[in-house]
PDB file of C-alpha atoms in Angstrom:
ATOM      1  CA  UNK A 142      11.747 -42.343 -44.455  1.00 55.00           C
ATOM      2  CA  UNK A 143      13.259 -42.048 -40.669  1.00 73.00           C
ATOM      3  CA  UNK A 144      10.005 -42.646 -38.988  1.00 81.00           C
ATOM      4  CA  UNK A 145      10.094 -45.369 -36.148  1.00 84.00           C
ATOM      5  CA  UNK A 146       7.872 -47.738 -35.056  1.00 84.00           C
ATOM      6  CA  UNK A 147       7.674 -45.663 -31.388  1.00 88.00           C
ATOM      7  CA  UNK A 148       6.952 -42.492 -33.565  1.00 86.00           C
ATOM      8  CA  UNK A 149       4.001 -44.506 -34.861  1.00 84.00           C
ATOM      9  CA  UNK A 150       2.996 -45.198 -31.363  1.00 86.00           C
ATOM     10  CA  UNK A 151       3.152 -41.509 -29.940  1.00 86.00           C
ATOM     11  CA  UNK A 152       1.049 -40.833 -33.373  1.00 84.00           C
ATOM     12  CA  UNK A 153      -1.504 -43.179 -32.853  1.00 84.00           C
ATOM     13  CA  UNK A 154      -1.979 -42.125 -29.245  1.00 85.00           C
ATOM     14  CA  UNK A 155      -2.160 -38.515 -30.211  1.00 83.00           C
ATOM     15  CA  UNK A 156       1.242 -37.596 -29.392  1.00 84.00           C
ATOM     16  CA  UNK A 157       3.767 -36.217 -31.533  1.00 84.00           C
ATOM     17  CA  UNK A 158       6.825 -33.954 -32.171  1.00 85.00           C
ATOM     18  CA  UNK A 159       7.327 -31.195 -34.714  1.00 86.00           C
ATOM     19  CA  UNK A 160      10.243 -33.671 -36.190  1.00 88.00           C
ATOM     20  CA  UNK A 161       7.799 -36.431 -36.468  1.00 85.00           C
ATOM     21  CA  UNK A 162       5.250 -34.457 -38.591  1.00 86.00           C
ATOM     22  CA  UNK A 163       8.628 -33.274 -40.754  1.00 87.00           C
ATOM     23  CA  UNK A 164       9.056 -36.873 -41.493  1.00 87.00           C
ATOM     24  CA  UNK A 165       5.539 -37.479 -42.357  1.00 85.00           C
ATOM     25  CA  UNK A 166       5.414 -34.154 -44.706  1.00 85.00           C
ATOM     26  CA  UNK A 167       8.854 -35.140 -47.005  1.00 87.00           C
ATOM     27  CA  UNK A 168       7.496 -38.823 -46.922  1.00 84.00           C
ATOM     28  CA  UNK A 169       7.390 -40.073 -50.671  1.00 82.00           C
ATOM     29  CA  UNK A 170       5.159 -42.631 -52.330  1.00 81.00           C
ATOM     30  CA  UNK A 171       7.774 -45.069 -51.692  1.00 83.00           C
ATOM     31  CA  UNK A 172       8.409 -44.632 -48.029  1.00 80.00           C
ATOM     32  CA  UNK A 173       4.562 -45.140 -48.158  1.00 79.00           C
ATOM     33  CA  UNK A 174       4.441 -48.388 -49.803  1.00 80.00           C
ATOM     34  CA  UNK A 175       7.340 -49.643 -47.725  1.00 80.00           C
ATOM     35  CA  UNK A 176       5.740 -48.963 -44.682  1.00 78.00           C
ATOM     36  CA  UNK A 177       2.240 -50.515 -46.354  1.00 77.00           C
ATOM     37  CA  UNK A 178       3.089 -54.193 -44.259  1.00 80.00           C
ATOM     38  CA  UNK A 179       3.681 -52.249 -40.847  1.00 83.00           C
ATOM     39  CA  UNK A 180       0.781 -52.980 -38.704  1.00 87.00           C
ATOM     40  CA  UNK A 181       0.935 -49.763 -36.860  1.00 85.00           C
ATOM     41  CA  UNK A 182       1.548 -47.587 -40.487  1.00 84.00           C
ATOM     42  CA  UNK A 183      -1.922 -48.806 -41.558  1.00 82.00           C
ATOM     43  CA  UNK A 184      -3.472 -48.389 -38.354  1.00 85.00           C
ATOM     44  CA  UNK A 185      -1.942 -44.679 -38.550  1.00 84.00           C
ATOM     45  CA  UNK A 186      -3.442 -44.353 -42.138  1.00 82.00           C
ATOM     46  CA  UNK A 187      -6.983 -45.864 -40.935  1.00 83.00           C
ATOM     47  CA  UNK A 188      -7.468 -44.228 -37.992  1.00 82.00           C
ATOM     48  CA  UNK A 189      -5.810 -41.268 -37.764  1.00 84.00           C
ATOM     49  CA  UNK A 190      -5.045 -39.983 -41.031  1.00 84.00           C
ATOM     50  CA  UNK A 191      -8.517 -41.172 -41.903  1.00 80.00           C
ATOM     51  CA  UNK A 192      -7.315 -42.697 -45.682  1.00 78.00           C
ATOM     52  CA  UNK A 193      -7.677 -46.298 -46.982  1.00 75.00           C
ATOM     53  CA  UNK A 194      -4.411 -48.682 -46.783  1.00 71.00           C
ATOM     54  CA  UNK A 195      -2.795 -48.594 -50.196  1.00 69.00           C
ATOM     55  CA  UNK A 196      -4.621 -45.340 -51.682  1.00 71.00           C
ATOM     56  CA  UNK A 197      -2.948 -44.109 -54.554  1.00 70.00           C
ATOM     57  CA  UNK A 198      -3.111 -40.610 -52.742  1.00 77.00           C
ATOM     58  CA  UNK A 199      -2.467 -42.204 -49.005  1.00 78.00           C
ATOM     59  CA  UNK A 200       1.255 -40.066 -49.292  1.00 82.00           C
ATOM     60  CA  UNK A 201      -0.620 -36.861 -50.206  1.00 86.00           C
ATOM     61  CA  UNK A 202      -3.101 -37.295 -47.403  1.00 86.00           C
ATOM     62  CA  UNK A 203      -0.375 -37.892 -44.724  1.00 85.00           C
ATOM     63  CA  UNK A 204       1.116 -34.927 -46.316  1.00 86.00           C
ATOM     64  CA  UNK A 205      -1.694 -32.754 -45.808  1.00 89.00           C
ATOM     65  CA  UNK A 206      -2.856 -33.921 -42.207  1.00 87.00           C
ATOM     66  CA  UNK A 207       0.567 -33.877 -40.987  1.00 88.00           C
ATOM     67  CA  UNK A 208       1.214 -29.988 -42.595  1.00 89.00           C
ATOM     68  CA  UNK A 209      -2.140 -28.946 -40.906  1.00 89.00           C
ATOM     69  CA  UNK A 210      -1.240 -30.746 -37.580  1.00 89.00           C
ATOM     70  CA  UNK A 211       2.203 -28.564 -37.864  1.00 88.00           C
ATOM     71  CA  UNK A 212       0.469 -25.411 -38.287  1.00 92.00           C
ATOM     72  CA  UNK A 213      -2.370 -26.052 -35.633  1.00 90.00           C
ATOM     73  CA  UNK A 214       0.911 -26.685 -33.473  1.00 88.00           C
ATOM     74  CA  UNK A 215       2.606 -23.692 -34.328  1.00 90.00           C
ATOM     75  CA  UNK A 216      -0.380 -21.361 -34.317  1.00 92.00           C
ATOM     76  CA  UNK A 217      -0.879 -23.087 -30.630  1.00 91.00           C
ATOM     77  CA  UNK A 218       2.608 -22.188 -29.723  1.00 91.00           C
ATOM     78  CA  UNK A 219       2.664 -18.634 -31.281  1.00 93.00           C
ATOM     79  CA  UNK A 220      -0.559 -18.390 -29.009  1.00 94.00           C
ATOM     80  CA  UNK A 221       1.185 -19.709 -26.152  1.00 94.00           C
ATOM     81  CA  UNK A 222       3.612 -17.148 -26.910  1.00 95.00           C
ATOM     82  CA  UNK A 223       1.130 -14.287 -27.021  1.00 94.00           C
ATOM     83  CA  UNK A 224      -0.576 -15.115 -24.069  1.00 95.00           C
ATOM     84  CA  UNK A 225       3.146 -15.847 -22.434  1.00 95.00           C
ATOM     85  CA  UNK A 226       3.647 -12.267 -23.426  1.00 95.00           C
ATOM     86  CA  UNK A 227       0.261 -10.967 -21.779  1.00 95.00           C
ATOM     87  CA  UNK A 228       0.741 -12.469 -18.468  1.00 95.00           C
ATOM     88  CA  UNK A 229       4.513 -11.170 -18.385  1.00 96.00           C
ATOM     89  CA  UNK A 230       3.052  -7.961 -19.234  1.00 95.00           C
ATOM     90  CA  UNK A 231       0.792  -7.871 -16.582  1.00 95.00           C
ATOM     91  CA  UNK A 232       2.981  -9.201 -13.975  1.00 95.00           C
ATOM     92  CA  UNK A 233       5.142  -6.553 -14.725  1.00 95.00           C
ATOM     93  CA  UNK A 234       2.609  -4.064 -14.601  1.00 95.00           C
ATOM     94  CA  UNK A 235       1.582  -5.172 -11.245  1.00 95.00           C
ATOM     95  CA  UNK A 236       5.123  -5.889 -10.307  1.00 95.00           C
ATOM     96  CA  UNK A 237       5.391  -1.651 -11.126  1.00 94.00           C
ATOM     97  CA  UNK A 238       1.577  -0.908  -9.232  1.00 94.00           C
ATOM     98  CA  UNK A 239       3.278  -2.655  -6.291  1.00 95.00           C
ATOM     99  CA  UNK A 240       6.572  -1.081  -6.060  1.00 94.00           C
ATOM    100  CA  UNK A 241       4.498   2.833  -6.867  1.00 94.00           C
ATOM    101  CA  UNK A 242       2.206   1.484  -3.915  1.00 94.00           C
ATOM    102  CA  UNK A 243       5.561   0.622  -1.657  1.00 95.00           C
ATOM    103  CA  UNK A 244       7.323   3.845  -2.806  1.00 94.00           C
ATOM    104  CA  UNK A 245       3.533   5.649  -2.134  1.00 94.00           C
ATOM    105  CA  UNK A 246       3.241   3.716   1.583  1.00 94.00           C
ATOM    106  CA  UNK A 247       6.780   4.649   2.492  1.00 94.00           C
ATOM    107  CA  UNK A 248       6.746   8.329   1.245  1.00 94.00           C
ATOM    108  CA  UNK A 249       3.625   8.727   3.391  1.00 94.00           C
ATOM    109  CA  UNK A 250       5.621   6.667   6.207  1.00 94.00           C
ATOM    110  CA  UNK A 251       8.090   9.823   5.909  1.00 93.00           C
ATOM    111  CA  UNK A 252       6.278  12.020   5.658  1.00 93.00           C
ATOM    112  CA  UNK A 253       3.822  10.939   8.683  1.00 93.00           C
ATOM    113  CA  UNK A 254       7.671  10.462  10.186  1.00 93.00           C
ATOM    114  CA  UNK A 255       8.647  14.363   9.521  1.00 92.00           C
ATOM    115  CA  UNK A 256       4.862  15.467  11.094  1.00 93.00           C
ATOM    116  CA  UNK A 257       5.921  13.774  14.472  1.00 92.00           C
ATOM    117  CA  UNK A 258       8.847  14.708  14.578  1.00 92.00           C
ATOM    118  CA  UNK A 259       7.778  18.489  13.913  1.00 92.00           C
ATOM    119  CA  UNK A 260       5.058  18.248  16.642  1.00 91.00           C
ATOM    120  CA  UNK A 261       7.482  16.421  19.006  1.00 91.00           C
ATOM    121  CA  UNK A 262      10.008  19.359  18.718  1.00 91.00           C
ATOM    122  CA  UNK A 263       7.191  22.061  18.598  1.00 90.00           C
ATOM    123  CA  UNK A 264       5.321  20.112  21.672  1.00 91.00           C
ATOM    124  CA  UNK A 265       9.558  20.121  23.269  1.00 91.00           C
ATOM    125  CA  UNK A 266       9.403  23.349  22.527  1.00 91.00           C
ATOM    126  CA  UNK A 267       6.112  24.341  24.284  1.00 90.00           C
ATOM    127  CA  UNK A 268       8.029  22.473  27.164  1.00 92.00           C
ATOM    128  CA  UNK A 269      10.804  24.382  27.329  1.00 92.00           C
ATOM    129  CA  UNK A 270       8.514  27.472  27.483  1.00 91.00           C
ATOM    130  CA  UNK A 271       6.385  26.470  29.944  1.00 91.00           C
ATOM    131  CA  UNK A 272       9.466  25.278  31.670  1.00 93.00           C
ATOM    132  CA  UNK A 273      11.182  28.451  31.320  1.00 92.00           C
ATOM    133  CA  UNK A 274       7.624  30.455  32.389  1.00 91.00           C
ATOM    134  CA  UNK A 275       7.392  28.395  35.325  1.00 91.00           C
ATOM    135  CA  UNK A 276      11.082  29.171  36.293  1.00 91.00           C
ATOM    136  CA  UNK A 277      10.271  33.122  35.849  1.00 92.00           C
ATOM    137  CA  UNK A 278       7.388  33.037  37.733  1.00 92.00           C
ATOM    138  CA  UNK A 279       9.113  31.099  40.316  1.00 90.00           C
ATOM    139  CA  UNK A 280      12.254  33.190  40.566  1.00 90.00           C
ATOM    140  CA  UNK A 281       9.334  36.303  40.682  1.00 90.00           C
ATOM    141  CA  UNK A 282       7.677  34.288  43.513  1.00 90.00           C
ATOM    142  CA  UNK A 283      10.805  33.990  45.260  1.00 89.00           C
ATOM    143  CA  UNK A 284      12.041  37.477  44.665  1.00 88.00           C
ATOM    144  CA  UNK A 285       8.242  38.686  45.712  1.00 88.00           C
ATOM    145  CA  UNK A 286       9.059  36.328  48.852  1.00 89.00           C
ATOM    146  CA  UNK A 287      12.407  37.887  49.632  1.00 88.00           C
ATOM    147  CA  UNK A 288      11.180  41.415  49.544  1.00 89.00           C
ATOM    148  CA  UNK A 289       8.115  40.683  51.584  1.00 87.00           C
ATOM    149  CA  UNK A 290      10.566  38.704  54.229  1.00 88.00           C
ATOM    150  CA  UNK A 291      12.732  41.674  53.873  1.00 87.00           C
ATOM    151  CA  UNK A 292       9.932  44.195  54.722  1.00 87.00           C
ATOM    152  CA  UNK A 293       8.662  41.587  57.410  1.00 86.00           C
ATOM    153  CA  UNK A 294      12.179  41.766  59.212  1.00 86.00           C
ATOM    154  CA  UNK A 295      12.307  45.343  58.518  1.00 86.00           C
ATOM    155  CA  UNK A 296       8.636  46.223  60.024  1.00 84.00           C
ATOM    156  CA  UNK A 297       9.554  43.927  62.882  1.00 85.00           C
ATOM    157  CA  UNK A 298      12.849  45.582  63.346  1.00 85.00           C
ATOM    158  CA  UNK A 299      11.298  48.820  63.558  1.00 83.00           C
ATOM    159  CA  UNK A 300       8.594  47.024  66.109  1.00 82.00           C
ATOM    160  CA  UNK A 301      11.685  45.872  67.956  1.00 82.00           C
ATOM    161  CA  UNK A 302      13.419  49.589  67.986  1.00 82.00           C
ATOM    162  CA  UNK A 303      10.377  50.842  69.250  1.00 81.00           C
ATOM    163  CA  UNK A 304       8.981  48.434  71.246  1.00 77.00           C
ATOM    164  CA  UNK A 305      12.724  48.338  73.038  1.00 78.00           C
ATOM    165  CA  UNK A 306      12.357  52.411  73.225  1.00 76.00           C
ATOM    166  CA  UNK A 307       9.093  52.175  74.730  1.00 71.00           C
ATOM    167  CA  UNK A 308      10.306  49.490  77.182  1.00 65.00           C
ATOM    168  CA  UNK A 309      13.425  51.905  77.964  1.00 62.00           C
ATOM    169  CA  UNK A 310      11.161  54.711  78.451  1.00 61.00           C
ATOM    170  CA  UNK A 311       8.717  52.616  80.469  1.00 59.00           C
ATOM    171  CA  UNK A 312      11.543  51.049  82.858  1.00 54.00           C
ATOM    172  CA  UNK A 313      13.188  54.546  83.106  1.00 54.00           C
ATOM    173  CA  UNK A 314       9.798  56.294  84.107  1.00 56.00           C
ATOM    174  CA  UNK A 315       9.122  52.804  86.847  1.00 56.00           C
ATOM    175  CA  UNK A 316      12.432  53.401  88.325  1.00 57.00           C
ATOM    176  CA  UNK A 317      13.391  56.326  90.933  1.00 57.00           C
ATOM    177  CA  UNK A 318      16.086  57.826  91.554  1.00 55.00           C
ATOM    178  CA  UNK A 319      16.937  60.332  94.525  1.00 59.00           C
ATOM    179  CA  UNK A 320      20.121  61.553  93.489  1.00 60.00           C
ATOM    180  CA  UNK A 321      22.606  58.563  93.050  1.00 60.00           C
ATOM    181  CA  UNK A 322      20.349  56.246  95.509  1.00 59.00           C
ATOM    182  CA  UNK A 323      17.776  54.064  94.396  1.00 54.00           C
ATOM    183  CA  UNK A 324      14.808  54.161  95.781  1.00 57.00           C
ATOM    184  CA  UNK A 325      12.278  52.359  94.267  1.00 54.00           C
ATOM    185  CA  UNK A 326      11.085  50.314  91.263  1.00 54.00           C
ATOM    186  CA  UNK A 327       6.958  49.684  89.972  1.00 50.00           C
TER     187      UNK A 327
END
């Protein structure tokens, strides 16, 4: 048998490796007897394997605790490996809800993106209109403006014409005339 004294050590501590309990499992009545004198072999057998030093059926015993130690470890481990499983499972499940709730976010990101932008060019547009509105209606104001100027300076040229007929009439009525001699003014 390959066992080693610090193999017995790690067994009697409750340590142990899936080699270790192979040694213990092809162990033969021989390798038992031999290892009979080793202080920490019967303290194994006492205390751990729970049979009497020299035990006709002390090999069988190891045999058997060892074999269910083995499968306790290896249903442990294919446990482990379930529950490894499970948690990858869910981590990539909620490695998938996050990136749906980052592709959600940032669709409605765009989309909130595409709204502004539509009621900055519709509000630009509204600008332009007004813009454009105000710029008829001032263009009207000023053409209004013009005519009314033009129909002021019109009326007052007319006022002018006739004021500066009346005034001719009125100087040419004050003044006398007695052939080509003045005579006198009012």
């Amino acid at each position: 048998m390959g066992i080693t004294n610090d193999e017995l050590k790690y067994l009697l501590n409750g340590s142990f490796t899936e080699a270790t309990l192979d040694k213990l499992i092809l162990m033969s009545d021989q390798d038992c007897k031999t290892w009979n004198g080793n202080p920490l072999f019967r303290q194994f057998q006492t205390n751990v394997v729970g049979t009497s030093v020299g035990h006709w059926k002390a090999p069988k015993h190891i045999q058997e605790w060892a074999t269910s130690v083995l499968m306790e470890h290896l249903e442990d481990q294919d446990i482990e490996k379930e529950a490894a499983a499970k948690r990858a499972a869910a981590a990539k499940a909620d490695e998938e809800a996050a990136a749906a709730r980052k592709a959600d976010a940032e669709k409605k990101k765009a989309d909130k993106l595409a709204i502004e932008m539509e009621a900055s060019a519709v509000r630009d547009d509204a600008r332009r209109a007004a813009k454009a509105a105000a710029a008829k209606q001032a263009a009207a104001a000023a053409a209004d403006k013009a005519s009314l100027q033009a129909f002021a300076r019109a009326a007052n040229e007319a006022l002018a014409r006739e004021y500066t007929k009346k005034s001719a009439n009125c100087v040419a009525s004050d003044i006398y005339f007695e052939g080509d001699d003045l005579i006198a003014f009012d």
